[in-house]
C-alpha atoms as one frame of an Amber mdcrd trajectory, in Angstrom:
protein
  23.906-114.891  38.452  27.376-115.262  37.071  28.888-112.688  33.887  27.697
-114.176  31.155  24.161-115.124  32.274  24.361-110.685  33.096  25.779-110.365
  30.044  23.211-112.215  27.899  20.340-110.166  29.265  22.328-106.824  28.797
  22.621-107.459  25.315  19.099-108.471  24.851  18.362-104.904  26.681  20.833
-103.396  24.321  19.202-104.517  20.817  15.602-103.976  22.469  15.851-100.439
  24.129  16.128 -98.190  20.487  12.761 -99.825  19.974  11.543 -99.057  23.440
  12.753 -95.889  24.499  10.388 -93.979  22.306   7.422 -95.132  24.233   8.958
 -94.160  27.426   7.374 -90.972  28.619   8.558 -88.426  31.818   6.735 -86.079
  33.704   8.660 -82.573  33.222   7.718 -78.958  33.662   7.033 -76.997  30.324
   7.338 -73.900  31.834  10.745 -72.465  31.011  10.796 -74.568  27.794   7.949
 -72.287  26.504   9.226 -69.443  27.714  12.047 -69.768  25.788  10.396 -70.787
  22.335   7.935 -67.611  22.850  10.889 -65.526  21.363  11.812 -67.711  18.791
   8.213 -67.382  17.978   8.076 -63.702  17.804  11.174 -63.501  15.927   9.368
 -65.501  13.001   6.409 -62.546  13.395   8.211 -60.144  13.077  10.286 -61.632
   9.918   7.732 -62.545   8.206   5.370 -59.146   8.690   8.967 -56.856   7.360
  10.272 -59.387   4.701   6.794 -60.394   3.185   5.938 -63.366   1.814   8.609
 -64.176  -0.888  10.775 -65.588   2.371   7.779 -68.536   3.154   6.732 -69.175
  -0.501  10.229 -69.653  -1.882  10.754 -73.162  -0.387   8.248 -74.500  -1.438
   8.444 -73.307  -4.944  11.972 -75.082  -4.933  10.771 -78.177  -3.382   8.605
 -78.527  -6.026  11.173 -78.781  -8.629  13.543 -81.436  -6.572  13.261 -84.858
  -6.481  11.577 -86.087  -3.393  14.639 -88.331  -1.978  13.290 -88.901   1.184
  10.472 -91.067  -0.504  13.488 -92.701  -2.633  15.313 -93.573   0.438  12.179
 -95.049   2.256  11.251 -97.322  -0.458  14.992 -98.425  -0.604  14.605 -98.974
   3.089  11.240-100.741   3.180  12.629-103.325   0.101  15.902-103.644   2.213
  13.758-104.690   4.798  11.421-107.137   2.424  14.933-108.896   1.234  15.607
-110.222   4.804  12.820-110.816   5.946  12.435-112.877   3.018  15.817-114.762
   3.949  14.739-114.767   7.732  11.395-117.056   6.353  13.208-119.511   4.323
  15.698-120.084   7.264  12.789-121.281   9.328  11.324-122.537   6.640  15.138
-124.878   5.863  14.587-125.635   9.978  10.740-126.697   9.874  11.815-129.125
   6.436  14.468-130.430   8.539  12.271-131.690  11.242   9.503-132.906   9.248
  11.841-134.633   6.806  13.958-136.974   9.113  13.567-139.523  12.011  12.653
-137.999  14.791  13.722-139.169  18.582  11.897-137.729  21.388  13.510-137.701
  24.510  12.568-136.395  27.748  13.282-132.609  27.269  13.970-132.376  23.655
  13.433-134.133  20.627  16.391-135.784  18.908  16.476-135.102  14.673  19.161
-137.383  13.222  19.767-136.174   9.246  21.489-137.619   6.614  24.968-136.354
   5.466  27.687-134.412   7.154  26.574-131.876   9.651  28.116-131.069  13.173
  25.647-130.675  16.090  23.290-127.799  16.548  19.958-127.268  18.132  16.732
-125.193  17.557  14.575-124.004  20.542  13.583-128.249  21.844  15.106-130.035
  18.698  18.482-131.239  18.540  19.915-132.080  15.117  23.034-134.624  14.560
  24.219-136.377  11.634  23.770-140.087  11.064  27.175-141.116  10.863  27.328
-139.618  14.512  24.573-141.371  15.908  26.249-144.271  14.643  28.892-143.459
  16.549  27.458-142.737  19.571  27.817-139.062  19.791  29.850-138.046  22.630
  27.890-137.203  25.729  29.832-133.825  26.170  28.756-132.411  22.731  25.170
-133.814  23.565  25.423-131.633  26.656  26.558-128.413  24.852  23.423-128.616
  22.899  21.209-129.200  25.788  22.613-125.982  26.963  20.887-124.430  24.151
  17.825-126.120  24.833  17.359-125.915  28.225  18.457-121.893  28.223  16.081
-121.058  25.119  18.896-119.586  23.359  17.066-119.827  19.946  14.977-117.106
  21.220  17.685-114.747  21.623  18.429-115.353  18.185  15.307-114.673  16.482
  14.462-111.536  18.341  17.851-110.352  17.070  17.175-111.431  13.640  13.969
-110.216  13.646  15.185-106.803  14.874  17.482-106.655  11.984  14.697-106.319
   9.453  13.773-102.837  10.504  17.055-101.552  11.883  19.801-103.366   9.396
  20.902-100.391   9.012  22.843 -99.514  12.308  25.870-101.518  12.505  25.807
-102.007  16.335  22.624-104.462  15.588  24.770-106.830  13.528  27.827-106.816
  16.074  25.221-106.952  18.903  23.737-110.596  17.159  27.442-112.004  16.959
  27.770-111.003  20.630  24.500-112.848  21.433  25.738-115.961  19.466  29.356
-115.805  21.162  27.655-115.734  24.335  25.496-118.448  23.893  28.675-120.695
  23.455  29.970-119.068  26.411  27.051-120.698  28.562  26.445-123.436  26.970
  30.370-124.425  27.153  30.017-123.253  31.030  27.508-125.549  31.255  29.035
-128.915  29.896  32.528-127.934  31.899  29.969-127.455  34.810  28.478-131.117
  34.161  31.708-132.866  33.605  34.790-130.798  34.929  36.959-132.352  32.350
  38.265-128.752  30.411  41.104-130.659  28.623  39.068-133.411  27.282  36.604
-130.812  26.270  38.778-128.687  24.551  40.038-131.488  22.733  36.983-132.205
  21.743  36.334-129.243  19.832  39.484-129.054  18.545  38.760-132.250  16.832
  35.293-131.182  15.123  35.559-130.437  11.860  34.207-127.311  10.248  30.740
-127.473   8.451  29.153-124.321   6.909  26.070-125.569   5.941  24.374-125.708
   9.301  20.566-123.450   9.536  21.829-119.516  10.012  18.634-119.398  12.987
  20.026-122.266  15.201  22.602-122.717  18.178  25.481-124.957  16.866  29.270
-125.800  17.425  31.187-122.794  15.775  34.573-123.199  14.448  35.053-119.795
  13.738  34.651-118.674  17.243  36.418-121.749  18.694  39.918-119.841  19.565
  37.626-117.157  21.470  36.262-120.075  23.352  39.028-121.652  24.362  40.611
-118.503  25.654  37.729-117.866  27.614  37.749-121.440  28.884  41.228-120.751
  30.204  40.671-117.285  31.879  39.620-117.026  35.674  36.737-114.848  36.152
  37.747-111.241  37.391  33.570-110.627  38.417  34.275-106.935  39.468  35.699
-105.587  36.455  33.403-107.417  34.456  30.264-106.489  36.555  31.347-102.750
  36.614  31.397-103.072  32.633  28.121-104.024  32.997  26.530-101.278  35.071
  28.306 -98.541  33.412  26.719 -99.861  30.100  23.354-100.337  31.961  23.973
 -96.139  33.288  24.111 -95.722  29.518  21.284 -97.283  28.672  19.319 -95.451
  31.776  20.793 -91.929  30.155  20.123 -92.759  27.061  16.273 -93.257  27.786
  15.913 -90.241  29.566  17.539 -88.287  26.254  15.549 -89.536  24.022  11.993
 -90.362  25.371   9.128 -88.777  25.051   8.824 -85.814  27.610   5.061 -84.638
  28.534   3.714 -81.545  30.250   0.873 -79.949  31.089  -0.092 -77.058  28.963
  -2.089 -74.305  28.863  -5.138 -73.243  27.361  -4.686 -72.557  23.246  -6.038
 -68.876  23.522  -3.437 -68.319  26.688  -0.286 -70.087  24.496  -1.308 -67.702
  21.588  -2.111 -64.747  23.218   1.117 -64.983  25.252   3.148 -65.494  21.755
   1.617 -62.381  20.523   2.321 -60.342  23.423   5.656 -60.939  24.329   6.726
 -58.134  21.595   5.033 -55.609  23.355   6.302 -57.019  26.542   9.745 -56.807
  25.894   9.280 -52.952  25.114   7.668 -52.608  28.288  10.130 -54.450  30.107
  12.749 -52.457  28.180  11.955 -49.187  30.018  12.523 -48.731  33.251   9.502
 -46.868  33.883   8.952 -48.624  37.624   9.403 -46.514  40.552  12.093 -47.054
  42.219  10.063 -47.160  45.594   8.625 -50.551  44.193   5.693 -52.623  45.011
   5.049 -52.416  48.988   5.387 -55.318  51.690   1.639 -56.266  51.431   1.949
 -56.475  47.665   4.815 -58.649  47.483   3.088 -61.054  50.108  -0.009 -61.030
  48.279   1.945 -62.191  44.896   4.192 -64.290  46.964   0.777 -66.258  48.068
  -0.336 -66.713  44.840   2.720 -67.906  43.109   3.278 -70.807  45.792  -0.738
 -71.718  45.394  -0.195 -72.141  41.678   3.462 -73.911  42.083   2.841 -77.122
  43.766   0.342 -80.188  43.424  -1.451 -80.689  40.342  -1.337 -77.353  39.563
   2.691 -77.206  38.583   2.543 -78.626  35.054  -1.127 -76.999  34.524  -1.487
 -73.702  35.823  -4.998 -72.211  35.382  -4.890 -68.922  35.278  -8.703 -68.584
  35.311  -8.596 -69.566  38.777  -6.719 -65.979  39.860  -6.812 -62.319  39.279
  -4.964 -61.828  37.033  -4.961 -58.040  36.686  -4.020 -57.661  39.912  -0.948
 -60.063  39.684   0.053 -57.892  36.488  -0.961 -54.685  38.535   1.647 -55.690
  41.405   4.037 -56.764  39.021   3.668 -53.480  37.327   4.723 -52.116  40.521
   8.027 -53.829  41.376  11.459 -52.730  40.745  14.090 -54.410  38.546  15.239
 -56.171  41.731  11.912 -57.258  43.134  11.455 -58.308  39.735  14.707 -60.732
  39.318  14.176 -62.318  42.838  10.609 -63.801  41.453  11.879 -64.926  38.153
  14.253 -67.600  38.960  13.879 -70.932  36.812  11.603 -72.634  39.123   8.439
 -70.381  38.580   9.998 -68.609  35.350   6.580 -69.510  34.257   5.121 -67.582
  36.638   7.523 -64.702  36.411   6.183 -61.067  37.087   7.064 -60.296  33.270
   4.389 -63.194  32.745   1.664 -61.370  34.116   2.610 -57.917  32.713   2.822
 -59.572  29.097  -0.644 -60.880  29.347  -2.509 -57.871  30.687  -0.667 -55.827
  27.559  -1.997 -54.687  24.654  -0.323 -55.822  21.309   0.732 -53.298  18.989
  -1.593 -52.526  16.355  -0.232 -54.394  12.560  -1.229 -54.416   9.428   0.068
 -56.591   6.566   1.124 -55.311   3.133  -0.465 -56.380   0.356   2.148 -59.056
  -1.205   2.242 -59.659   2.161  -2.021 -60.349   1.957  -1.982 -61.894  -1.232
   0.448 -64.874  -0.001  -2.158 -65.376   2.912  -4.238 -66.169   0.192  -2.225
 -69.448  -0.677  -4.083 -72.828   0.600  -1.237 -74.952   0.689   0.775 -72.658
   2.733  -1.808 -70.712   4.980  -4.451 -72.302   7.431  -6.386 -69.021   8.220
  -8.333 -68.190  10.986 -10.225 -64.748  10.894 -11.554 -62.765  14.264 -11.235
 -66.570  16.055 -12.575 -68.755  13.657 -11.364 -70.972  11.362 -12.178 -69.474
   7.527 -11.371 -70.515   4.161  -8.601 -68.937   2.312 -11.083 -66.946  -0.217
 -12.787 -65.239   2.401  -9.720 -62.765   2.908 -10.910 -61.373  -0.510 -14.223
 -60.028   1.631 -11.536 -57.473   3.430  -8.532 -55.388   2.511  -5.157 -55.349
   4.090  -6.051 -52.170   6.027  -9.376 -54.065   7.560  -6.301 -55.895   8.838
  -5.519 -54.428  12.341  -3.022 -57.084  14.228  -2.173 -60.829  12.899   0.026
 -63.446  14.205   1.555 -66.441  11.891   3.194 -69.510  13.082   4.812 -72.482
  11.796   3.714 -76.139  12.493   5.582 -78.336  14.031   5.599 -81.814  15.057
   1.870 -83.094  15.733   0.549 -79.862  14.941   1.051 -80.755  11.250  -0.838
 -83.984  11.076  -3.688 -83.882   9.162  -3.547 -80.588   7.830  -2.502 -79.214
   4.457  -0.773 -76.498   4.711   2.454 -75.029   7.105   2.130 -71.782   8.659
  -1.420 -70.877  10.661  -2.097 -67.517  10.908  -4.414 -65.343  12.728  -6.278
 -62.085  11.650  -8.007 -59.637  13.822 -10.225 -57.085  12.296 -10.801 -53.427
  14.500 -13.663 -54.986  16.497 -12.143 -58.002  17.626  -8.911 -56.320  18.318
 -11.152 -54.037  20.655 -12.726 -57.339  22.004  -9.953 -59.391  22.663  -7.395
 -56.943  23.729  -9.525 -53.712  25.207  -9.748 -54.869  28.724  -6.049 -54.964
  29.578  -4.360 -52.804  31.706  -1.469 -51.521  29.695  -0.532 -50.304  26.331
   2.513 -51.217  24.403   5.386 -48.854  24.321
């Protein structure tokens, strides 16, 4: 494979991997990313429950009032889009009239169009188009094999794909300089080609030298450009330097690898929704717990730390690593042990590669939240459909049905904000959860300790 044969399928790579790279998707572990959103999480809790309510229902009372220019700039976008791929259909359309129009030659790997008037050679996918007057003439073998080139390598499809990319991503200017780089390249090959065939590069370059310039050939096909012809020539006249060229090319192909990693799609495994909420709500408590240094300082014993030990290396590898089960373990007794450590038996099982599993883990879940109740501007807001999805004791309610308690029935509550998938389909932005005495008692009674 010489450069530019490399070089042509880089740049096909380069205008195709935007498109691709979304749909890419690597394995990683969730664990510490949670972790670290958890805060974040309780910092918007706690916000929201000492602000109140004027904090969430302000934005959207403003963006009420704006004008919605994201809808503005789609529909600009989308009839950008319409405009050329209008002009992309009467281009073929100009080619297909072409062919059906005027004598046709078939030969034995392409089909030869002769047209009437002034046009210099070009080619589309098996058809090769040249004017009368040079058919006449004979046209010279050498500018017969140039267009073979095209033929024969399927350039033409190069140069729809990049055309057809450019209706949906006109936009970036890379796409545009990427098609003239497709199109210079193609002369690069098909020029290698016919110097290849005939190893005559003066008489060639005479050749072209001696074209005149037409500007009326199709926009979609593979033809003798004048305006690139100085490029050409220089290129005919350089000696190949393979290494530096070839490192340019898998540096740029590193790029391309790094940027597919950045920007794919990353999955996980995940937990169960009632462990991802419960540990959200807990990890205020936690931190209070953690806070005090209320361990002895004798620690958790040898046989304790083995028995956790066990346990964490159980749940770290295999399947289990992206989708720990906690169901499948004591769990109390993990956050009893833990319980027991000191600061430094803590920190040497909490390093990033079980932070997941981190002692503070299994304290946070065995701890009871502290008791909350909301205000009542703060209840009232709740109240709002297109704000609040509300859930009541565990189960998904209607907004109204808050007017059946008050805010003091209200014991603990937890609101979140949507994000991402979580939003599709539904209405509103925040979900929030309300627990009345007797859930609170149900859900959180069992665990071992109480917040500080």
């Amino acid at each position: 494979m010489n450069y530019h044969v490399a070089k042509r399928i880089y740049l096909i790579a380069c205008i195709l991997f935007p498109f691709v790279i979304p749909f890419l998707s690597f394995s990683v572990m969730d664990a510490p990313e949670l972790l670290q959103q958890i805060p974040n999480i309780q910092h918007t809790v706690i916000t929201q429950g000492t602000v109140g309510p004027s904090i969430l229902t302000a934005p959207n009372l403003v963006e009420q009032e704006k004008i919605d220019w994201v809808f503005v700039l789609v529909i600009l976008g989308i009839g950008i889009s319409v405009l050329l791929l209008i002009r992309f259909l009467k281009n073929l359309l100009q080619l297909y009239r072409l062919i059906r129009r005027n004598k046709g030659i078939p030969q034995s790997d392409f089909t030869l169009i002769v047209l009437n008037g002034k046009n210099d050679p070009f080619s589309f996918f098996k058809y090769v188009f040249v004017s009368k007057e040079d058919y006449g003439k004979d046209i010279s073998k050498m500018v017969l094999d140039h267009e073979l080139a095209h033929v024969r390598q399927v350039h033409s499809l190069d140069v729809l794909l990049a055309e057809i990319i450019l209706i949906f991503a006109y936009w970036n200017p890379f796409n545009w300089l990427i098609k003239n780089s497709i199109q210079l390249n193609h002369e690069y090959l098909a020029d290698e080609a016919v110097l290849n065939k005939s190893n005559s590069l003066k008489a060639y370059q005479y050749l072209l030298i001696g074209l005149e310039y037409q500007e009326k050939n199709p926009i979609l096909s593979s033809q003798l450009n004048f305006k690139q012809l100085k490029t050409r020539l220089n290129m005919m006249n350089k000696k190949e330097k393979w290494r530096n060229k070839a490192g340019m090319l898998v540096f740029s192909g590193l790029l391309l690898a790094g940027s597919a990693l950045l920007f794919s799609n990353k999955t996980a495994g995940s937990l169960p929704m009632e462990t991802i909420s419960e540990m959200e709500d807990m990890v205020s408590a936690n931190k209070t717990f953690q806070g005090a240094d209320t361990v002895p300082q004798k620690g958790a014993s040898k046989a304790m730390l083995a028995e956790y030990d066990k346990v964490i290396k159980e749940l770290s590898v295999g399947k289990n690593r992206n989708n720990v089960d906690f169901g499948t373990i004591d769990q109390k007794r993990m956050a009893y042990i833990a319980s027991k450590m000191t600061k430094e038996q803590r920190a040497a099982r909490s390093g990033e590669g079980n932070m997941f599993l981190s002692p503070g883990v299994f304290i946070t879940l065995e701890t009871k939240p502290t008791k909350k109740s909301p205000d009542m501007s703060m209840f009232s807001a709740w109240k709002n459909p297109s704000v609040y999805g509300v859930w009541i004791d565990g189960k998904k309610s209607s907004n109204k049905d808050l007017d059946n308690f008050s805010n003091d029935d209200i014991v603990y509550y937890s609101v979140s904000k949507l994000h991402g998938k979580a939003k599709e389909g539904r209405n509103y932005t925040h979900q929030i959860d309300v627990y009345t005495l007797s859930y609170y008692n149900k859900v959180f009674g069992n665990r071992l300790f109480e917040a500080n």
